[in-house]
Coordinates of C-alpha atoms and ligand atoms in Angstrom, one line a residue:
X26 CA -95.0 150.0 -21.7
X27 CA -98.3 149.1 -19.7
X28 CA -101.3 148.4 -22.3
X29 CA -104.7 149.5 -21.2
X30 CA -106.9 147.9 -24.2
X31 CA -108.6 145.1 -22.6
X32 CA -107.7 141.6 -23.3
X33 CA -110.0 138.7 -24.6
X34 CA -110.8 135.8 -22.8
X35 CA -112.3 133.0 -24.4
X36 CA -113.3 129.3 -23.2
X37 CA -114.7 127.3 -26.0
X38 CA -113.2 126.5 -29.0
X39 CA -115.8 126.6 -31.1
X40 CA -115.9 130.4 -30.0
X41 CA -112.2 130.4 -30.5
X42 CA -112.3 128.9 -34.5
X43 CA -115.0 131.6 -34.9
X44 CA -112.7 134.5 -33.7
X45 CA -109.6 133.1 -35.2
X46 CA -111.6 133.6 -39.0
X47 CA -112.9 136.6 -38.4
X48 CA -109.5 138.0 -37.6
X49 CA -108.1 136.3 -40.9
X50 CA -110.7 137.3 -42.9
X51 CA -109.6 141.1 -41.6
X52 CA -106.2 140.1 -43.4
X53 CA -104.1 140.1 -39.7
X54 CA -101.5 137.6 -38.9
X55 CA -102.5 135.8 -35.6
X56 CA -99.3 135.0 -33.1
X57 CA -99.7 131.9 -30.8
X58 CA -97.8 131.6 -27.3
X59 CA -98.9 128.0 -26.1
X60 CA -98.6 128.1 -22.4
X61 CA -100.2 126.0 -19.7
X62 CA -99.6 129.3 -17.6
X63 CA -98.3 130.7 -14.5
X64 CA -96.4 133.2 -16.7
X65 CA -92.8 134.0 -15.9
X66 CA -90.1 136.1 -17.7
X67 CA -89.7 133.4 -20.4
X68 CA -93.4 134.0 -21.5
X69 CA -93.7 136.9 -21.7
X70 CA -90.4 137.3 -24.2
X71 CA -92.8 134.8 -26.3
X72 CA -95.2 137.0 -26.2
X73 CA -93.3 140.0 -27.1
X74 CA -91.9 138.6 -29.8
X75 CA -95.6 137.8 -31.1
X76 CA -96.3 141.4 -30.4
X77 CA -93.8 142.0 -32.8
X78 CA -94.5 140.1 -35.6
X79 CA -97.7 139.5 -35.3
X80 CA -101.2 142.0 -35.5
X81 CA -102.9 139.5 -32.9
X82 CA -101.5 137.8 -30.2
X83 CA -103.2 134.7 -28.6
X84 CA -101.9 132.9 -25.5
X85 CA -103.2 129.6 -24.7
X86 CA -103.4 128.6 -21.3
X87 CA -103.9 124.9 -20.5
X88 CA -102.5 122.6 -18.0
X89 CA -102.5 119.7 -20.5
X90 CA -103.1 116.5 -18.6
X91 CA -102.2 114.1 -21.3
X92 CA -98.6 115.6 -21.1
X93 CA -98.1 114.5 -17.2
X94 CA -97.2 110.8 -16.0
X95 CA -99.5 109.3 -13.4
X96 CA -97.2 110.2 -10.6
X97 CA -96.3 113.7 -12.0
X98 CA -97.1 117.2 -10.4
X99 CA -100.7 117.6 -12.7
X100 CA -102.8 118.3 -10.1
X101 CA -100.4 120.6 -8.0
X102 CA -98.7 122.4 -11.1
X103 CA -99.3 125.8 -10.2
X104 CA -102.2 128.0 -11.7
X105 CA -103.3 132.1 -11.1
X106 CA -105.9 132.4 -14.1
X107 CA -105.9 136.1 -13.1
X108 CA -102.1 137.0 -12.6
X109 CA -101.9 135.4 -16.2
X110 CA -104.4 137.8 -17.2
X111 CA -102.9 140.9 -15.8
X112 CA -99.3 139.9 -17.0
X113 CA -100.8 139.2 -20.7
X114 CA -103.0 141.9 -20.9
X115 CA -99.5 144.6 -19.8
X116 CA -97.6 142.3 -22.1
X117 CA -100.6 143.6 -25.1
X118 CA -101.7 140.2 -25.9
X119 CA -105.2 140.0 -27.4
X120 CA -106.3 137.1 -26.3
X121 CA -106.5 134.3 -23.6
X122 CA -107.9 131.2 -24.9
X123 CA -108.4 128.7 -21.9
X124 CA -110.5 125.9 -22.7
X125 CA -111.9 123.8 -19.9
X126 CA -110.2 119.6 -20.1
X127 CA -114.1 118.6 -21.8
X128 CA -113.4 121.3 -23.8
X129 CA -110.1 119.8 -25.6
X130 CA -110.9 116.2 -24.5
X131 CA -114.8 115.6 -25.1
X132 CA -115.5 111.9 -23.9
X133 CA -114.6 109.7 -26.3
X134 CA -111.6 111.1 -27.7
X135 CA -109.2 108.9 -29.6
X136 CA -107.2 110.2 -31.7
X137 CA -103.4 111.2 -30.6
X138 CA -100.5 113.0 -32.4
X139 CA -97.2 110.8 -32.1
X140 CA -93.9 112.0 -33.4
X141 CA -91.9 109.2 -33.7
X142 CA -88.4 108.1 -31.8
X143 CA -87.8 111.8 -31.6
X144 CA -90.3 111.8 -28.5
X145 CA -88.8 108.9 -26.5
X146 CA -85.3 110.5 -26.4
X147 CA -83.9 112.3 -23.5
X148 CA -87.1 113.6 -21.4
X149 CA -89.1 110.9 -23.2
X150 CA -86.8 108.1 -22.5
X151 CA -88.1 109.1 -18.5
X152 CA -91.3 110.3 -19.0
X153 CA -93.0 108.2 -21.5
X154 CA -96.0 109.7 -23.3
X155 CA -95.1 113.3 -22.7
X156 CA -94.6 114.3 -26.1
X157 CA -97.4 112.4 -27.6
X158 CA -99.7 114.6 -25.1
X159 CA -97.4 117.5 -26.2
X160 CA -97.7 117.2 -29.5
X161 CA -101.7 116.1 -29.3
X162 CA -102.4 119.4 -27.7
X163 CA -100.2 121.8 -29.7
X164 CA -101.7 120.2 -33.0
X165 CA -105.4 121.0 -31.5
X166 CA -104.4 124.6 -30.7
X167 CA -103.1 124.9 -34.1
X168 CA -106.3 123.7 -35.3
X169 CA -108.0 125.8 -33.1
X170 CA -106.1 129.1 -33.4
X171 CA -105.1 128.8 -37.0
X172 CA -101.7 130.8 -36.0
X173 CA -99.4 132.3 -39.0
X174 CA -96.7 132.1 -35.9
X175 CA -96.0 129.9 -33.0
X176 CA -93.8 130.8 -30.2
X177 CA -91.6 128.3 -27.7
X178 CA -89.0 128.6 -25.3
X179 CA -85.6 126.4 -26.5
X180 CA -85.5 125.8 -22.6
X181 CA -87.7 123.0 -23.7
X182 CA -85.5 122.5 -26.5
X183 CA -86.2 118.8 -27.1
X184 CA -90.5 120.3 -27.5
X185 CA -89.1 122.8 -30.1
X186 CA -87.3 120.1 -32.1
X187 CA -90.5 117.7 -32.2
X188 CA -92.9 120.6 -32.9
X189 CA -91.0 121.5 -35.9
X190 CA -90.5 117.9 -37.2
X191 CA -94.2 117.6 -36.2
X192 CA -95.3 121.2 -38.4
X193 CA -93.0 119.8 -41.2
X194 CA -94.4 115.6 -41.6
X195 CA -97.9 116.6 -41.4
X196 CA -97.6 120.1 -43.8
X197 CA -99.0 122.3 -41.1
X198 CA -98.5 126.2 -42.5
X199 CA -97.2 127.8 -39.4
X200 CA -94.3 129.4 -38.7
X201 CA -92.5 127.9 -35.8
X202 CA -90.3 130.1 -33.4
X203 CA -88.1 129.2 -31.0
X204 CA -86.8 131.9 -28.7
X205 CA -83.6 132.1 -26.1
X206 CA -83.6 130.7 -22.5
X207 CA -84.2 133.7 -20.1
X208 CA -82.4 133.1 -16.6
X209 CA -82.9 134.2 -13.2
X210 CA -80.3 136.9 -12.0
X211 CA -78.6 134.1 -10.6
X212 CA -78.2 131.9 -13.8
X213 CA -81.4 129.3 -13.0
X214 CA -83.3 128.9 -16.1
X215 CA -87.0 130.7 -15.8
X216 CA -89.5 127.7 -15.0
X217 CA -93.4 127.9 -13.5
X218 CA -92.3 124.7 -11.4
X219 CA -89.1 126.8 -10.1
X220 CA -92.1 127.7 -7.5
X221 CA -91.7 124.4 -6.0
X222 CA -88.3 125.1 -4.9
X223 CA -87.3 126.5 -0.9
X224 CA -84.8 128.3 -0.6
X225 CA -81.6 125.7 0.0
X226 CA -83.2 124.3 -3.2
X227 CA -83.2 126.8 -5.2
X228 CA -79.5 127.8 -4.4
X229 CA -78.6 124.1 -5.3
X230 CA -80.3 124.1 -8.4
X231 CA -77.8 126.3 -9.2
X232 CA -75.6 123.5 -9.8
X233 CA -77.2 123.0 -13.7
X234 CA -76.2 126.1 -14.8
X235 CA -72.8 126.1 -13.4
X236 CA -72.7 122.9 -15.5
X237 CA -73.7 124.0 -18.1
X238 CA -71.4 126.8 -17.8
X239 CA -68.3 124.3 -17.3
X240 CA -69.1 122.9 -20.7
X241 CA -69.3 125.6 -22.5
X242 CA -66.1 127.0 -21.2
X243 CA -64.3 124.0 -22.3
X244 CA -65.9 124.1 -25.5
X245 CA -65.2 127.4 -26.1
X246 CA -61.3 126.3 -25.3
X247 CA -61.4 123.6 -27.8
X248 CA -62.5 120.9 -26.5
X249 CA -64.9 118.7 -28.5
X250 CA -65.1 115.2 -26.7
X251 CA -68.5 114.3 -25.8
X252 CA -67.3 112.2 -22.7
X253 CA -64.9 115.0 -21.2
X254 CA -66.9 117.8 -21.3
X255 CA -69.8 115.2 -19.4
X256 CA -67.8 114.5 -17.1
X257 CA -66.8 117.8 -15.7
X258 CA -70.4 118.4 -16.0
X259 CA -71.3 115.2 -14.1
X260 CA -68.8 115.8 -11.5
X261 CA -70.4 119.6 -10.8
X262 CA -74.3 118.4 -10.1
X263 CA -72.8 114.9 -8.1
X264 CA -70.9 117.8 -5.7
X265 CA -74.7 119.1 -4.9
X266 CA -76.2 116.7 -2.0
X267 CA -79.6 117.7 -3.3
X268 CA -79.1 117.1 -6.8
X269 CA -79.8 113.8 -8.6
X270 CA -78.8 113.9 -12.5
X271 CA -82.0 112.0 -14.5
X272 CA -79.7 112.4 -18.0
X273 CA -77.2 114.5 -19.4
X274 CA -76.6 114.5 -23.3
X275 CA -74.4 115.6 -25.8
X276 CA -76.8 115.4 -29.1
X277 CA -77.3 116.3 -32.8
X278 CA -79.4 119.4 -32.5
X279 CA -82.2 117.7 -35.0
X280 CA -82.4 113.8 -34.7
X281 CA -81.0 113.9 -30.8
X282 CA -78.6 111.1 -31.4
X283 CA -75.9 111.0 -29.6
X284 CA -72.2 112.5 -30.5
X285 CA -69.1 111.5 -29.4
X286 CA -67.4 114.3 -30.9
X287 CA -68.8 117.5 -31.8
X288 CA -67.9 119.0 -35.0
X289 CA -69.9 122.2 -35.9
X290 CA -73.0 121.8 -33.3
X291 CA -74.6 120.1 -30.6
X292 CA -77.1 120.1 -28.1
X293 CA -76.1 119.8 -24.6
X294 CA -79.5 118.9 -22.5
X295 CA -79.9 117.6 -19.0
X296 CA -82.6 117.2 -16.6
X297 CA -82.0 117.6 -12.7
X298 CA -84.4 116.1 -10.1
X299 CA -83.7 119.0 -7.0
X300 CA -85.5 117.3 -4.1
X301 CA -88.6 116.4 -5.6
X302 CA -88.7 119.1 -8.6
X303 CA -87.4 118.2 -11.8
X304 CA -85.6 121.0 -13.7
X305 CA -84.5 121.3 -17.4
X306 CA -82.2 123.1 -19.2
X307 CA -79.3 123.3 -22.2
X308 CA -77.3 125.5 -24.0
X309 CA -76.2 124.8 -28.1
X310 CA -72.3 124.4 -28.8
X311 CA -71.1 125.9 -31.8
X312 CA -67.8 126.9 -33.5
X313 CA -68.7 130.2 -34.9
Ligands
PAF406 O1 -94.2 124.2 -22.9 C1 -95.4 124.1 -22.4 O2 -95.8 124.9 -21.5 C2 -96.3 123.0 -22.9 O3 -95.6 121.8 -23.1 C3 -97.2 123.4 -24.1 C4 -96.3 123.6 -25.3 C5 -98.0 124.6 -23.8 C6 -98.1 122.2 -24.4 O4 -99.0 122.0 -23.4

């Protein structure tokens, strides 16, 4: 269904507090997508799952510098301000809310939103800092938006964990919702930086899924051995010249420690540098 109602687009946030009352004091439910846009498949599923639950959707669109290491891809990560717009607005979301970096980071701003051990695990352990500016910038848009519902993709599953902890240590009343991977046709998991990739690249990248795959295939035969079921996966991304494993993990789904033998569930996460893109992805074991 295409919508036609025209869609809000709002810069400041003092603008933004303002709207958000207004629209609680008119008794609706607000739905937040957090995005730093470039909108693919995956957010727009967020967004239709807001449109769902919600009676007004807002998507924030910010390219969050304080999430990005010094020699990360902030300044080329890609940006269409009004594809996003056309995409949202068909999608039936209400609002864009895309502040300006003065806007969320006024000179002079100290104060930082740290959830702790959770967010130097895994990604953190090679990117150090990313979920502090994560976390930062999600509790500001939750400040900002006031949202009855949040909405996140459990491609960045390890995010979705440290959100939640993050909405459950400091008492924040939001609903947190964490929605499935969507995948290309050919299995690679929907990603704005999958734009990065030619064409050799992106059928390589194809090696993480097949992984992935391999492990779940296993596990659905029984096994449960951390170690083997890495392995096989180890062994499928080592056989792709233009694939470089950063980490691979077999993890509680919560705390993120490490398991050596899976009993009910785990979290299988790794991270794939493919040339000079880094990819994510995972998939959850479970005995049903
Ligand atoms: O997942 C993302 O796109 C970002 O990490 C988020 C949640 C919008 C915070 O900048």
């Amino acid at each position: 269904m295409i919508h036609s109602k025209k869609i809000e687009l709002i810069n400041q946030t003092a603008e933004m507090q303002k709207k958000a009352a207004e629209i609680h004091k008119e008794g609706m439910t607000i739905g937040l997508v957090p995005t730093m846009g470039y909108f693919h498949q995956g957010h727009l599923s967020l967004m239709k799952a807001s449109k769902e639950e919600t009676d007004y959707v807002v998507v924030s669109l910010f390219v969050n510098p304080t999430q990005f290491g010094p020699s990360e891809d902030f300044n080329r990560y890609p940006r269409d301000l009004r594809r996003d717009m056309e995409l949202a607005k068909n999608a039936g979301v209400d609002m864009i809310f895309c502040p300006t970096i003065d806007e969320m980071y006024p000179s002079g701003f100290l104060t930082y939103v740290k959830v702790e051990s959770l967010g130097e695990k895994l990604c953190g352990a090679n990117r150090p800092g990313h979920f502090q500016g994560v976390t930062t910038v999600v509790c500001k848009l939750f400040n900002i938006i006031s949202p009855d519902f949040a909405y996140f993709g459990q491609k960045d599953a390890q995010q979705a964990i440290i959100i939640k902890k993050m909405v459950e240590d400091l008492n924040l009343r939001i609903n947190i919702r964490v929605l499935p991977i969507v995948r290309e046709k050919d299995g690679l998991a929907m990603s704005s930086r999958n734009v990065y990739l030619s064409g050799s690249e992106h059928k390589a990248a194809l090696c993480i899924y097949k992984a992935i795959q391999k492990v779940e295939m296993l596990f659905n035969k029984g096994e449960r051995e951390s170690k083997v079921l890495m392995d096989q996966a180890e062994a499928i991304i080592k056989d792709e010249p233009l694939a470089t494993l950063e980490y691979m993990a077999i993890c509680h789904i919560e705390d993120l420690s490490p398991l050596e033998k899976i009993k009910n569930r785990a979290l299988m996460a790794l991270a794939v540098k493919i040339g000079k893109t880094r990819l994510i992805d995972n998939t959850i074991l479970k005995i049903d």
